[in-house]
Amino acid sequence: MAHRTPVCIVSTDPGVDDIIAILFALASPELEILAFITSFGNTDITSSYKNILKAYRAVARHLEEFPQDSSRFPNFNPETKPILACGSVGPLEGDLHSAQYFHGRLVERVQSDGLGNISERHPDLDVESNGSEHPQLTLTNLSGLEVASHFIRNRPPRTITYIALGPLTDLAWLMNDNATLIRDRIGRIVCMGGALDVPGNTSPVAEFNFFADPYAVKKLLIQADIENPTLLPLDRFLMLPLDITTLHELPFPFYTEKVDPAFETSAKPSDPANKSPLTHFTSSFLEQTRVVVLQFGKDAMELHDIVAMWCAIENPPVSNGCVDTLAAGWSARTRVFDIERTGELTRGFLVVDRRDDGSAYAPGANRAEVQAELDKHNAHHGAWESTAVPALVETEHAPTAVPANGVMVWGVVV
Ligand SMILES: *[C@@H]1O[C@H](CO)[C@@H](O)[C@H](O)[C@H]1NC(C)=O
Ligand SMILES: *[C@@H]1O[C@H](CO)[C@@H](O)[C@H](O)[C@H]1NC(C)=O
Ligand SMILES: *[C@@H]1O[C@H](CO)[C@@H](O)[C@H](O)[C@H]1NC(C)=O
Ligand SMILES: *[C@@H]1O[C@H](CO)[C@@H](O)[C@H](O)[C@H]1NC(C)=O
């Protein structure tokens, strides 16, 4: 068995692909889940929290009926129960855009509970979040921030992976609370988010998690220099944008063949009578996802958060934190970009400087502003020009070593 990767946080806004990623984590012996921090995002905070409880109850029911399957869920009923805590209810700044009213390619998020309206369509799968006792989870009124800080402070340094499947808001609050603690002690951060060289899935240009809180992305990844302690340790930050995650799909005919022969769409809702409780649960939320993807001419769902979870499972923290220590089959590239926080059309858009004229202009520089600055000083185009306007971004090239700052990377399965 690979050595265990303690997972401090699965920071999540559980919609359909988050829940599948979490089921994947429960089935992965490599992982030890310390905590789930639920946040706004795919749905509101209450539904987020309840969706974790729903997933846990579905697995519990399944194992009651099929105890022989317990070896398939090594992270269910562990000696130490993961903590379930609430994180952010909205972004650092700006408007709360819950995803409920989005349509289009944001297929898994079109229903209000984040799981294809499962709570109304399948009341048997709904849960109350009124209790304080739970057989497999430690419920708490402590904030997600307190829970995450506790583990990061008390576990051995550089051993915890922070898996961000939702907006980066909670991580921004953690950094705000004690940046030194995070910089010194976090093992790795694996983040599903962004769209670099591909279209968005929320808007034409933005991926949902970065769209939901572009302020957190700006603060954590971009608005920082070497002196700025709000900067994440980017040498330990792995970002999985749509560029890579979209390539991985679950074709529904494959799901039908391997998991549930009776799987259809929400027009023919899952019937618990002839299938296991876990299969009934997954089919009950996937059947609505299928309705939406079929409208787009596709009979498959994209596995964004699952790819991030897979990356975290395969790439436990290493003591020197460097990205060039990824597992066989994975590689990472440094990318430089900025993010649009507001914008009439472009909230959450990742701006990559694709101009190839680095000798005259600093990457990311605004030519109009550079020219105005030159005019003001009655200066001509020259060597210093590229620093006339402080650039927020750097040239894009594959570095031989990981630069200390201002860059980020993403994992690629090859
Ligand atoms: C959710 O499902 C219920 C029961 O099938 C239905 O009445 C309701 O309209 C659905 N809500 C949405 C937002 O689709
Ligand atoms: C939560 O409330 C429901 C009904 O409102 C009840 O059936 C259930 O037992 C309660 N759960 C706990 C853990 O108290
Ligand atoms: C959280 O606080 C509420 C209200 O004080 C209480 O009813 C509930 O039992 C608490 N839950 C836990 C897990 O401590
Ligand atoms: C941050 O955490 C470290 C390590 O636990 C601690 O020594 C330091 O006092 C904390 N700083 C703040 C500002 O709380």
PDB file of C-alpha atoms in Angstrom, residues 6-292:
ATOM      1  CA  PRO A   6      -3.560  12.664   5.466  1.00  0.00           C
ATOM      2  CA  VAL A   7      -6.147  14.922   3.979  1.00  0.00           C
ATOM      3  CA  CYS A   8      -6.773  17.801   6.286  1.00  0.00           C
ATOM      4  CA  ILE A   9      -9.544  19.106   4.296  1.00  0.00           C
ATOM      5  CA  VAL A  10     -11.720  18.148   1.585  1.00  0.00           C
ATOM      6  CA  SER A  11     -12.907  21.712   1.082  1.00  0.00           C
ATOM      7  CA  THR A  12     -16.042  21.202  -0.912  1.00  0.00           C
ATOM      8  CA  ASP A  13     -19.322  22.645  -2.114  1.00  0.00           C
ATOM      9  CA  PRO A  14     -20.786  19.246  -2.769  1.00  0.00           C
ATOM     10  CA  GLY A  15     -22.539  19.022  -6.059  1.00  0.00           C
ATOM     11  CA  VAL A  16     -22.617  15.941  -8.210  1.00  0.00           C
ATOM     12  CA  ASP A  17     -18.938  15.617  -9.080  1.00  0.00           C
ATOM     13  CA  ASP A  18     -17.810  16.538  -5.538  1.00  0.00           C
ATOM     14  CA  ILE A  19     -19.938  13.735  -4.118  1.00  0.00           C
ATOM     15  CA  ILE A  20     -18.484  11.222  -6.553  1.00  0.00           C
ATOM     16  CA  ALA A  21     -14.995  12.460  -5.626  1.00  0.00           C
ATOM     17  CA  ILE A  22     -15.843  11.977  -1.956  1.00  0.00           C
ATOM     18  CA  LEU A  23     -17.148   8.454  -2.569  1.00  0.00           C
ATOM     19  CA  PHE A  24     -13.877   7.830  -4.403  1.00  0.00           C
ATOM     20  CA  ALA A  25     -11.979   9.096  -1.344  1.00  0.00           C
ATOM     21  CA  LEU A  26     -13.983   6.830   0.959  1.00  0.00           C
ATOM     22  CA  ALA A  27     -12.921   3.926  -1.246  1.00  0.00           C
ATOM     23  CA  SER A  28      -9.214   4.884  -1.312  1.00  0.00           C
ATOM     24  CA  PRO A  29      -6.953   3.240   1.271  1.00  0.00           C
ATOM     25  CA  GLU A  30      -4.171   5.725   0.491  1.00  0.00           C
ATOM     26  CA  LEU A  31      -6.131   8.524   2.098  1.00  0.00           C
ATOM     27  CA  GLU A  32      -6.968   9.509   5.608  1.00  0.00           C
ATOM     28  CA  ILE A  33      -9.732  12.080   5.664  1.00  0.00           C
ATOM     29  CA  LEU A  34      -9.337  14.425   8.592  1.00  0.00           C
ATOM     30  CA  ALA A  35     -12.145  16.823   7.814  1.00  0.00           C
ATOM     31  CA  PHE A  36     -14.707  18.004   5.348  1.00  0.00           C
ATOM     32  CA  ILE A  37     -15.253  21.732   5.194  1.00  0.00           C
ATOM     33  CA  THR A  38     -18.425  22.529   3.304  1.00  0.00           C
ATOM     34  CA  SER A  39     -19.025  25.886   1.713  1.00  0.00           C
ATOM     35  CA  PHE A  40     -21.254  27.853  -0.605  1.00  0.00           C
ATOM     36  CA  GLY A  41     -20.765  27.214  -4.289  1.00  0.00           C
ATOM     37  CA  ASN A  42     -22.742  24.643  -6.193  1.00  0.00           C
ATOM     38  CA  THR A  43     -25.469  25.237  -3.674  1.00  0.00           C
ATOM     39  CA  ASP A  44     -26.013  27.020  -0.359  1.00  0.00           C
ATOM     40  CA  ILE A  45     -24.123  26.112   2.785  1.00  0.00           C
ATOM     41  CA  THR A  46     -26.978  24.134   4.369  1.00  0.00           C
ATOM     42  CA  SER A  47     -27.489  21.955   1.317  1.00  0.00           C
ATOM     43  CA  SER A  48     -23.711  21.504   1.030  1.00  0.00           C
ATOM     44  CA  TYR A  49     -23.526  20.212   4.560  1.00  0.00           C
ATOM     45  CA  LYS A  50     -26.526  17.946   4.090  1.00  0.00           C
ATOM     46  CA  ASN A  51     -25.147  16.500   0.870  1.00  0.00           C
ATOM     47  CA  ILE A  52     -22.175  15.065   2.761  1.00  0.00           C
ATOM     48  CA  LEU A  53     -24.595  13.551   5.271  1.00  0.00           C
ATOM     49  CA  LYS A  54     -26.636  12.095   2.410  1.00  0.00           C
ATOM     50  CA  ALA A  55     -23.578  10.451   0.901  1.00  0.00           C
ATOM     51  CA  TYR A  56     -22.559   9.032   4.269  1.00  0.00           C
ATOM     52  CA  ARG A  57     -26.013   7.705   4.916  1.00  0.00           C
ATOM     53  CA  ALA A  58     -26.154   6.059   1.504  1.00  0.00           C
ATOM     54  CA  VAL A  59     -22.874   4.243   2.184  1.00  0.00           C
ATOM     55  CA  ALA A  60     -24.044   3.294   5.687  1.00  0.00           C
ATOM     56  CA  ARG A  61     -27.280   1.822   4.355  1.00  0.00           C
ATOM     57  CA  HIS A  62     -25.353  -0.011   1.709  1.00  0.00           C
ATOM     58  CA  LEU A  63     -22.969  -1.586   4.199  1.00  0.00           C
ATOM     59  CA  GLU A  64     -25.817  -2.569   6.500  1.00  0.00           C
ATOM     60  CA  GLU A  65     -27.268  -4.532   3.644  1.00  0.00           C
ATOM     61  CA  PHE A  66     -23.970  -5.745   2.211  1.00  0.00           C
ATOM     62  CA  PRO A  67     -21.480  -5.944   5.096  1.00  0.00           C
ATOM     63  CA  GLN A  68     -19.098  -7.882   2.864  1.00  0.00           C
ATOM     64  CA  ASP A  69     -18.534  -4.635   0.913  1.00  0.00           C
ATOM     65  CA  SER A  70     -16.982  -2.848   3.888  1.00  0.00           C
ATOM     66  CA  SER A  71     -13.483  -3.631   2.623  1.00  0.00           C
ATOM     67  CA  ARG A  72     -14.320  -1.544  -0.437  1.00  0.00           C
ATOM     68  CA  PHE A  73     -14.744   1.536   1.763  1.00  0.00           C
ATOM     69  CA  PRO A  74     -11.622   1.608   3.935  1.00  0.00           C
ATOM     70  CA  ASN A  75     -12.231   5.254   4.827  1.00  0.00           C
ATOM     71  CA  PHE A  76     -15.739   4.660   6.041  1.00  0.00           C
ATOM     72  CA  ASN A  77     -15.882   3.946   9.772  1.00  0.00           C
ATOM     73  CA  PRO A  78     -12.212   4.712  10.376  1.00  0.00           C
ATOM     74  CA  GLU A  79     -10.817   4.690  13.902  1.00  0.00           C
ATOM     75  CA  THR A  80     -10.887   8.471  13.945  1.00  0.00           C
ATOM     76  CA  LYS A  81     -14.003   9.952  12.451  1.00  0.00           C
ATOM     77  CA  PRO A  82     -13.549  12.855  10.032  1.00  0.00           C
ATOM     78  CA  ILE A  83     -14.865  16.175  11.227  1.00  0.00           C
ATOM     79  CA  LEU A  84     -17.659  17.793   9.265  1.00  0.00           C
ATOM     80  CA  ALA A  85     -17.635  21.565   9.638  1.00  0.00           C
ATOM     81  CA  CYS A  86     -19.156  24.531   7.884  1.00  0.00           C
ATOM     82  CA  GLY A  87     -16.974  26.940   5.973  1.00  0.00           C
ATOM     83  CA  SER A  88     -17.763  30.100   4.071  1.00  0.00           C
ATOM     84  CA  VAL A  89     -21.277  31.130   3.181  1.00  0.00           C
ATOM     85  CA  GLY A  90     -20.159  33.523   0.459  1.00  0.00           C
ATOM     86  CA  PRO A  91     -17.123  34.892  -1.372  1.00  0.00           C
ATOM     87  CA  LEU A  92     -14.485  37.165   0.174  1.00  0.00           C
ATOM     88  CA  GLU A  93     -15.953  40.129  -1.637  1.00  0.00           C
ATOM     89  CA  GLY A  94     -18.547  40.850  -4.232  1.00  0.00           C
ATOM     90  CA  ASP A  95     -21.850  39.199  -4.906  1.00  0.00           C
ATOM     91  CA  LEU A  96     -22.817  35.716  -3.964  1.00  0.00           C
ATOM     92  CA  HIS A  97     -23.452  33.829  -7.142  1.00  0.00           C
ATOM     93  CA  SER A  98     -24.849  30.519  -6.223  1.00  0.00           C
ATOM     94  CA  ALA A  99     -24.930  28.305  -9.226  1.00  0.00           C
ATOM     95  CA  GLN A 100     -28.558  27.385  -9.102  1.00  0.00           C
ATOM     96  CA  TYR A 101     -29.701  29.587 -11.915  1.00  0.00           C
ATOM     97  CA  PHE A 102     -26.906  28.691 -14.251  1.00  0.00           C
ATOM     98  CA  HIS A 103     -27.611  26.578 -17.194  1.00  0.00           C
ATOM     99  CA  GLY A 104     -25.621  25.545 -20.149  1.00  0.00           C
ATOM    100  CA  ARG A 105     -22.583  23.457 -19.566  1.00  0.00           C
ATOM    101  CA  LEU A 106     -22.800  23.804 -15.837  1.00  0.00           C
ATOM    102  CA  VAL A 107     -24.811  20.677 -15.934  1.00  0.00           C
ATOM    103  CA  GLU A 108     -24.466  19.279 -12.502  1.00  0.00           C
ATOM    104  CA  ARG A 109     -25.566  22.450 -10.781  1.00  0.00           C
ATOM    105  CA  VAL A 110     -28.912  23.325 -12.234  1.00  0.00           C
ATOM    106  CA  GLN A 111     -30.966  22.113  -9.311  1.00  0.00           C
ATOM    107  CA  SER A 112     -31.243  23.882  -6.026  1.00  0.00           C
ATOM    108  CA  ASP A 113     -29.868  21.236  -3.679  1.00  0.00           C
ATOM    109  CA  GLY A 114     -26.712  20.716  -5.756  1.00  0.00           C
ATOM    110  CA  LEU A 115     -27.599  17.077  -6.343  1.00  0.00           C
ATOM    111  CA  GLY A 116     -30.152  17.265  -9.130  1.00  0.00           C
ATOM    112  CA  ASN A 117     -33.056  18.027  -6.810  1.00  0.00           C
ATOM    113  CA  ILE A 118     -32.557  14.673  -5.149  1.00  0.00           C
ATOM    114  CA  SER A 119     -34.062  15.871  -1.871  1.00  0.00           C
ATOM    115  CA  GLU A 120     -37.429  16.514  -3.492  1.00  0.00           C
ATOM    116  CA  ARG A 121     -37.398  13.814  -6.109  1.00  0.00           C
ATOM    117  CA  HIS A 122     -36.190  11.117  -3.734  1.00  0.00           C
ATOM    118  CA  PRO A 123     -37.332  12.056  -0.208  1.00  0.00           C
ATOM    119  CA  ASP A 124     -36.076   8.669   1.011  1.00  0.00           C
ATOM    120  CA  LEU A 125     -32.525   9.955   0.434  1.00  0.00           C
ATOM    121  CA  ASP A 126     -32.956  13.274   2.210  1.00  0.00           C
ATOM    122  CA  VAL A 127     -31.487  13.844   5.678  1.00  0.00           C
ATOM    123  CA  GLU A 128     -32.002  16.203   8.566  1.00  0.00           C
ATOM    124  CA  SER A 129     -28.939  17.975   9.871  1.00  0.00           C
ATOM    125  CA  ASN A 130     -30.440  18.455  13.304  1.00  0.00           C
ATOM    126  CA  GLY A 131     -28.426  16.015  15.353  1.00  0.00           C
ATOM    127  CA  SER A 132     -25.114  16.322  17.116  1.00  0.00           C
ATOM    128  CA  GLU A 133     -24.213  12.634  17.006  1.00  0.00           C
ATOM    129  CA  HIS A 134     -23.249  10.787  13.875  1.00  0.00           C
ATOM    130  CA  PRO A 135     -21.895   7.246  13.684  1.00  0.00           C
ATOM    131  CA  GLN A 136     -19.186   7.954  11.089  1.00  0.00           C
ATOM    132  CA  LEU A 137     -18.555  11.700  11.334  1.00  0.00           C
ATOM    133  CA  THR A 138     -17.717  14.119  14.084  1.00  0.00           C
ATOM    134  CA  LEU A 139     -20.182  16.955  13.730  1.00  0.00           C
ATOM    135  CA  THR A 140     -19.077  20.252  15.134  1.00  0.00           C
ATOM    136  CA  ASN A 141     -20.139  23.818  15.576  1.00  0.00           C
ATOM    137  CA  LEU A 142     -16.530  24.918  15.235  1.00  0.00           C
ATOM    138  CA  SER A 143     -15.936  26.796  12.008  1.00  0.00           C
ATOM    139  CA  GLY A 144     -14.137  25.207   9.100  1.00  0.00           C
ATOM    140  CA  LEU A 145     -11.356  27.694   9.744  1.00  0.00           C
ATOM    141  CA  GLU A 146     -10.882  26.504  13.321  1.00  0.00           C
ATOM    142  CA  VAL A 147     -10.938  22.854  12.326  1.00  0.00           C
ATOM    143  CA  ALA A 148      -8.453  23.267   9.484  1.00  0.00           C
ATOM    144  CA  SER A 149      -6.115  25.413  11.598  1.00  0.00           C
ATOM    145  CA  HIS A 150      -6.233  22.853  14.362  1.00  0.00           C
ATOM    146  CA  PHE A 151      -5.083  20.025  12.126  1.00  0.00           C
ATOM    147  CA  ILE A 152      -2.459  22.053  10.308  1.00  0.00           C
ATOM    148  CA  ARG A 153      -1.020  23.228  13.620  1.00  0.00           C
ATOM    149  CA  ASN A 154      -1.044  19.869  15.369  1.00  0.00           C
ATOM    150  CA  ARG A 155      -0.150  17.377  12.689  1.00  0.00           C
ATOM    151  CA  PRO A 156       3.496  16.965  11.666  1.00  0.00           C
ATOM    152  CA  PRO A 157       4.528  19.724   9.257  1.00  0.00           C
ATOM    153  CA  ARG A 158       4.160  19.183   5.525  1.00  0.00           C
ATOM    154  CA  THR A 159       2.002  16.085   5.901  1.00  0.00           C
ATOM    155  CA  ILE A 160      -1.438  17.460   5.154  1.00  0.00           C
ATOM    156  CA  THR A 161      -2.963  17.806   1.713  1.00  0.00           C
ATOM    157  CA  TYR A 162      -5.628  20.451   1.348  1.00  0.00           C
ATOM    158  CA  ILE A 163      -7.984  19.411  -1.421  1.00  0.00           C
ATOM    159  CA  ALA A 164     -10.043  22.295  -2.733  1.00  0.00           C
ATOM    160  CA  LEU A 165     -13.006  21.051  -4.740  1.00  0.00           C
ATOM    161  CA  GLY A 166     -14.998  24.257  -4.355  1.00  0.00           C
ATOM    162  CA  PRO A 167     -14.292  28.015  -4.258  1.00  0.00           C
ATOM    163  CA  LEU A 168     -10.949  29.000  -2.651  1.00  0.00           C
ATOM    164  CA  THR A 169     -12.672  31.213  -0.075  1.00  0.00           C
ATOM    165  CA  ASP A 170     -11.966  29.018   2.954  1.00  0.00           C
ATOM    166  CA  LEU A 171      -8.305  28.805   2.054  1.00  0.00           C
ATOM    167  CA  ALA A 172      -8.159  32.584   1.750  1.00  0.00           C
ATOM    168  CA  TRP A 173      -9.617  32.909   5.252  1.00  0.00           C
ATOM    169  CA  LEU A 174      -7.056  30.416   6.545  1.00  0.00           C
ATOM    170  CA  MET A 175      -4.240  32.452   5.028  1.00  0.00           C
ATOM    171  CA  ASN A 176      -5.773  35.605   6.400  1.00  0.00           C
ATOM    172  CA  ASP A 177      -5.892  34.057   9.840  1.00  0.00           C
ATOM    173  CA  ASN A 178      -2.311  32.818   9.965  1.00  0.00           C
ATOM    174  CA  ALA A 179      -0.366  32.808   6.716  1.00  0.00           C
ATOM    175  CA  THR A 180       2.838  31.700   8.424  1.00  0.00           C
ATOM    176  CA  LEU A 181       1.140  28.620   9.752  1.00  0.00           C
ATOM    177  CA  ILE A 182      -0.055  27.612   6.295  1.00  0.00           C
ATOM    178  CA  ARG A 183       3.191  28.476   4.553  1.00  0.00           C
ATOM    179  CA  ASP A 184       5.282  26.578   7.083  1.00  0.00           C
ATOM    180  CA  ARG A 185       3.140  23.542   7.579  1.00  0.00           C
ATOM    181  CA  ILE A 186       0.833  22.729   4.693  1.00  0.00           C
ATOM    182  CA  GLY A 187       1.993  19.696   2.725  1.00  0.00           C
ATOM    183  CA  ARG A 188       0.289  20.223  -0.574  1.00  0.00           C
ATOM    184  CA  ILE A 189      -2.707  22.040  -1.966  1.00  0.00           C
ATOM    185  CA  VAL A 190      -4.623  20.406  -4.775  1.00  0.00           C
ATOM    186  CA  CYS A 191      -7.191  22.681  -6.368  1.00  0.00           C
ATOM    187  CA  MET A 192      -9.812  22.059  -9.020  1.00  0.00           C
ATOM    188  CA  GLY A 193     -10.409  25.374 -10.698  1.00  0.00           C
ATOM    189  CA  GLY A 194      -9.861  27.742 -13.568  1.00  0.00           C
ATOM    190  CA  ALA A 195      -9.777  27.500 -17.337  1.00  0.00           C
ATOM    191  CA  LEU A 196      -6.520  28.552 -18.994  1.00  0.00           C
ATOM    192  CA  ASP A 197      -6.594  27.747 -22.682  1.00  0.00           C
ATOM    193  CA  VAL A 198     -10.126  26.397 -22.948  1.00  0.00           C
ATOM    194  CA  PRO A 199     -13.592  27.938 -22.611  1.00  0.00           C
ATOM    195  CA  GLY A 200     -15.237  28.212 -19.219  1.00  0.00           C
ATOM    196  CA  ASN A 201     -18.134  26.147 -17.949  1.00  0.00           C
ATOM    197  CA  THR A 202     -20.015  28.846 -16.077  1.00  0.00           C
ATOM    198  CA  SER A 203     -19.600  31.627 -18.575  1.00  0.00           C
ATOM    199  CA  PRO A 204     -17.866  31.570 -21.941  1.00  0.00           C
ATOM    200  CA  VAL A 205     -14.620  32.365 -20.135  1.00  0.00           C
ATOM    201  CA  ALA A 206     -14.874  31.300 -16.505  1.00  0.00           C
ATOM    202  CA  GLU A 207     -14.739  28.022 -14.645  1.00  0.00           C
ATOM    203  CA  PHE A 208     -17.235  27.804 -11.786  1.00  0.00           C
ATOM    204  CA  ASN A 209     -15.008  27.608  -8.678  1.00  0.00           C
ATOM    205  CA  PHE A 210     -12.907  30.588  -9.745  1.00  0.00           C
ATOM    206  CA  PHE A 211     -16.027  32.421 -10.896  1.00  0.00           C
ATOM    207  CA  ALA A 212     -17.647  31.857  -7.495  1.00  0.00           C
ATOM    208  CA  ASP A 213     -14.831  33.681  -5.691  1.00  0.00           C
ATOM    209  CA  PRO A 214     -12.350  35.390  -8.004  1.00  0.00           C
ATOM    210  CA  TYR A 215     -11.316  37.606  -5.069  1.00  0.00           C
ATOM    211  CA  ALA A 216      -9.930  34.607  -3.216  1.00  0.00           C
ATOM    212  CA  VAL A 217      -8.008  33.491  -6.300  1.00  0.00           C
ATOM    213  CA  LYS A 218      -6.565  36.965  -6.794  1.00  0.00           C
ATOM    214  CA  LYS A 219      -5.504  37.240  -3.191  1.00  0.00           C
ATOM    215  CA  LEU A 220      -4.014  33.778  -2.912  1.00  0.00           C
ATOM    216  CA  LEU A 221      -2.363  33.276  -6.269  1.00  0.00           C
ATOM    217  CA  ILE A 222      -1.727  36.608  -7.887  1.00  0.00           C
ATOM    218  CA  GLN A 223      -1.946  39.659  -5.687  1.00  0.00           C
ATOM    219  CA  ALA A 224       1.241  38.927  -3.906  1.00  0.00           C
ATOM    220  CA  ASP A 225       4.903  39.469  -4.172  1.00  0.00           C
ATOM    221  CA  ILE A 226       7.790  37.893  -2.389  1.00  0.00           C
ATOM    222  CA  GLU A 227       7.202  40.094   0.635  1.00  0.00           C
ATOM    223  CA  ASN A 228       3.519  39.469   0.735  1.00  0.00           C
ATOM    224  CA  PRO A 229       2.607  36.816   3.247  1.00  0.00           C
ATOM    225  CA  THR A 230      -0.799  36.265   1.742  1.00  0.00           C
ATOM    226  CA  LEU A 231       0.872  34.347  -1.048  1.00  0.00           C
ATOM    227  CA  LEU A 232       0.376  30.633  -0.934  1.00  0.00           C
ATOM    228  CA  PRO A 233       3.416  28.381  -1.115  1.00  0.00           C
ATOM    229  CA  LEU A 234       2.989  27.930  -4.840  1.00  0.00           C
ATOM    230  CA  ASP A 235       5.660  25.268  -5.052  1.00  0.00           C
ATOM    231  CA  ARG A 236       3.177  23.096  -3.171  1.00  0.00           C
ATOM    232  CA  PHE A 237       0.126  24.231  -5.113  1.00  0.00           C
ATOM    233  CA  LEU A 238      -1.262  22.003  -7.839  1.00  0.00           C
ATOM    234  CA  MET A 239      -4.078  23.420  -9.905  1.00  0.00           C
ATOM    235  CA  LEU A 240      -6.271  21.256 -12.096  1.00  0.00           C
ATOM    236  CA  PRO A 241      -8.122  23.544 -14.499  1.00  0.00           C
ATOM    237  CA  LEU A 242     -10.799  22.565 -16.978  1.00  0.00           C
ATOM    238  CA  ASP A 243      -7.976  22.175 -19.498  1.00  0.00           C
ATOM    239  CA  ILE A 244      -7.218  18.822 -17.955  1.00  0.00           C
ATOM    240  CA  THR A 245     -10.307  17.813 -16.016  1.00  0.00           C
ATOM    241  CA  THR A 246     -12.777  18.104 -18.904  1.00  0.00           C
ATOM    242  CA  LEU A 247     -10.940  15.393 -20.773  1.00  0.00           C
ATOM    243  CA  HIS A 248     -12.078  12.861 -18.199  1.00  0.00           C
ATOM    244  CA  GLU A 249     -15.660  11.705 -18.548  1.00  0.00           C
ATOM    245  CA  LEU A 250     -18.036   9.119 -17.253  1.00  0.00           C
ATOM    246  CA  PRO A 251     -20.114   7.964 -20.220  1.00  0.00           C
ATOM    247  CA  PHE A 252     -23.562   7.072 -18.940  1.00  0.00           C
ATOM    248  CA  PRO A 253     -23.837   3.935 -21.078  1.00  0.00           C
ATOM    249  CA  PHE A 254     -20.707   2.760 -19.233  1.00  0.00           C
ATOM    250  CA  TYR A 255     -22.361   3.546 -15.890  1.00  0.00           C
ATOM    251  CA  THR A 256     -25.416   1.592 -17.019  1.00  0.00           C
ATOM    252  CA  GLU A 257     -23.293  -1.347 -18.045  1.00  0.00           C
ATOM    253  CA  LYS A 258     -21.088  -1.451 -14.948  1.00  0.00           C
ATOM    254  CA  VAL A 259     -23.221  -0.059 -12.152  1.00  0.00           C
ATOM    255  CA  ASP A 260     -26.947   0.180 -12.718  1.00  0.00           C
ATOM    256  CA  PRO A 261     -28.638  -1.590 -15.653  1.00  0.00           C
ATOM    257  CA  ALA A 262     -31.901   0.186 -14.740  1.00  0.00           C
ATOM    258  CA  PHE A 263     -30.337   3.651 -14.965  1.00  0.00           C
ATOM    259  CA  GLU A 264     -32.346   6.055 -17.116  1.00  0.00           C
ATOM    260  CA  THR A 265     -33.079   9.743 -16.627  1.00  0.00           C
ATOM    261  CA  SER A 266     -35.196  11.581 -14.088  1.00  0.00           C
ATOM    262  CA  ALA A 267     -38.154  10.929 -16.390  1.00  0.00           C
ATOM    263  CA  LYS A 268     -37.869   7.378 -15.074  1.00  0.00           C
ATOM    264  CA  PRO A 269     -36.613   7.882 -11.522  1.00  0.00           C
ATOM    265  CA  SER A 270     -34.434   5.342  -9.797  1.00  0.00           C
ATOM    266  CA  ASP A 271     -36.430   2.697  -7.977  1.00  0.00           C
ATOM    267  CA  PRO A 272     -34.718   1.503  -4.801  1.00  0.00           C
ATOM    268  CA  ALA A 273     -36.472  -1.854  -4.940  1.00  0.00           C
ATOM    269  CA  ASN A 274     -34.065  -3.729  -7.135  1.00  0.00           C
ATOM    270  CA  LYS A 275     -30.703  -2.162  -6.468  1.00  0.00           C
ATOM    271  CA  SER A 276     -28.276  -1.576  -3.663  1.00  0.00           C
ATOM    272  CA  PRO A 277     -28.714   1.575  -1.547  1.00  0.00           C
ATOM    273  CA  LEU A 278     -25.503   3.088  -2.886  1.00  0.00           C
ATOM    274  CA  THR A 279     -26.444   2.466  -6.492  1.00  0.00           C
ATOM    275  CA  HIS A 280     -29.863   3.956  -5.828  1.00  0.00           C
ATOM    276  CA  PHE A 281     -28.190   7.044  -4.365  1.00  0.00           C
ATOM    277  CA  THR A 282     -25.780   7.665  -7.241  1.00  0.00           C
ATOM    278  CA  SER A 283     -28.390   6.907  -9.897  1.00  0.00           C
ATOM    279  CA  SER A 284     -30.819   9.280  -8.193  1.00  0.00           C
ATOM    280  CA  PHE A 285     -28.590  12.302  -8.660  1.00  0.00           C
ATOM    281  CA  LEU A 286     -26.974  11.239 -11.933  1.00  0.00           C
ATOM    282  CA  GLU A 287     -30.340  10.729 -13.635  1.00  0.00           C
ATOM    283  CA  GLN A 288     -30.965  14.486 -13.536  1.00  0.00           C
ATOM    284  CA  THR A 289     -27.422  15.274 -14.667  1.00  0.00           C
ATOM    285  CA  ARG A 290     -28.051  12.996 -17.608  1.00  0.00           C
ATOM    286  CA  VAL A 291     -31.168  14.929 -18.600  1.00  0.00           C
ATOM    287  CA  VAL A 292     -29.120  18.101 -18.806  1.00  0.00           C
TER     288      VAL A 292
END
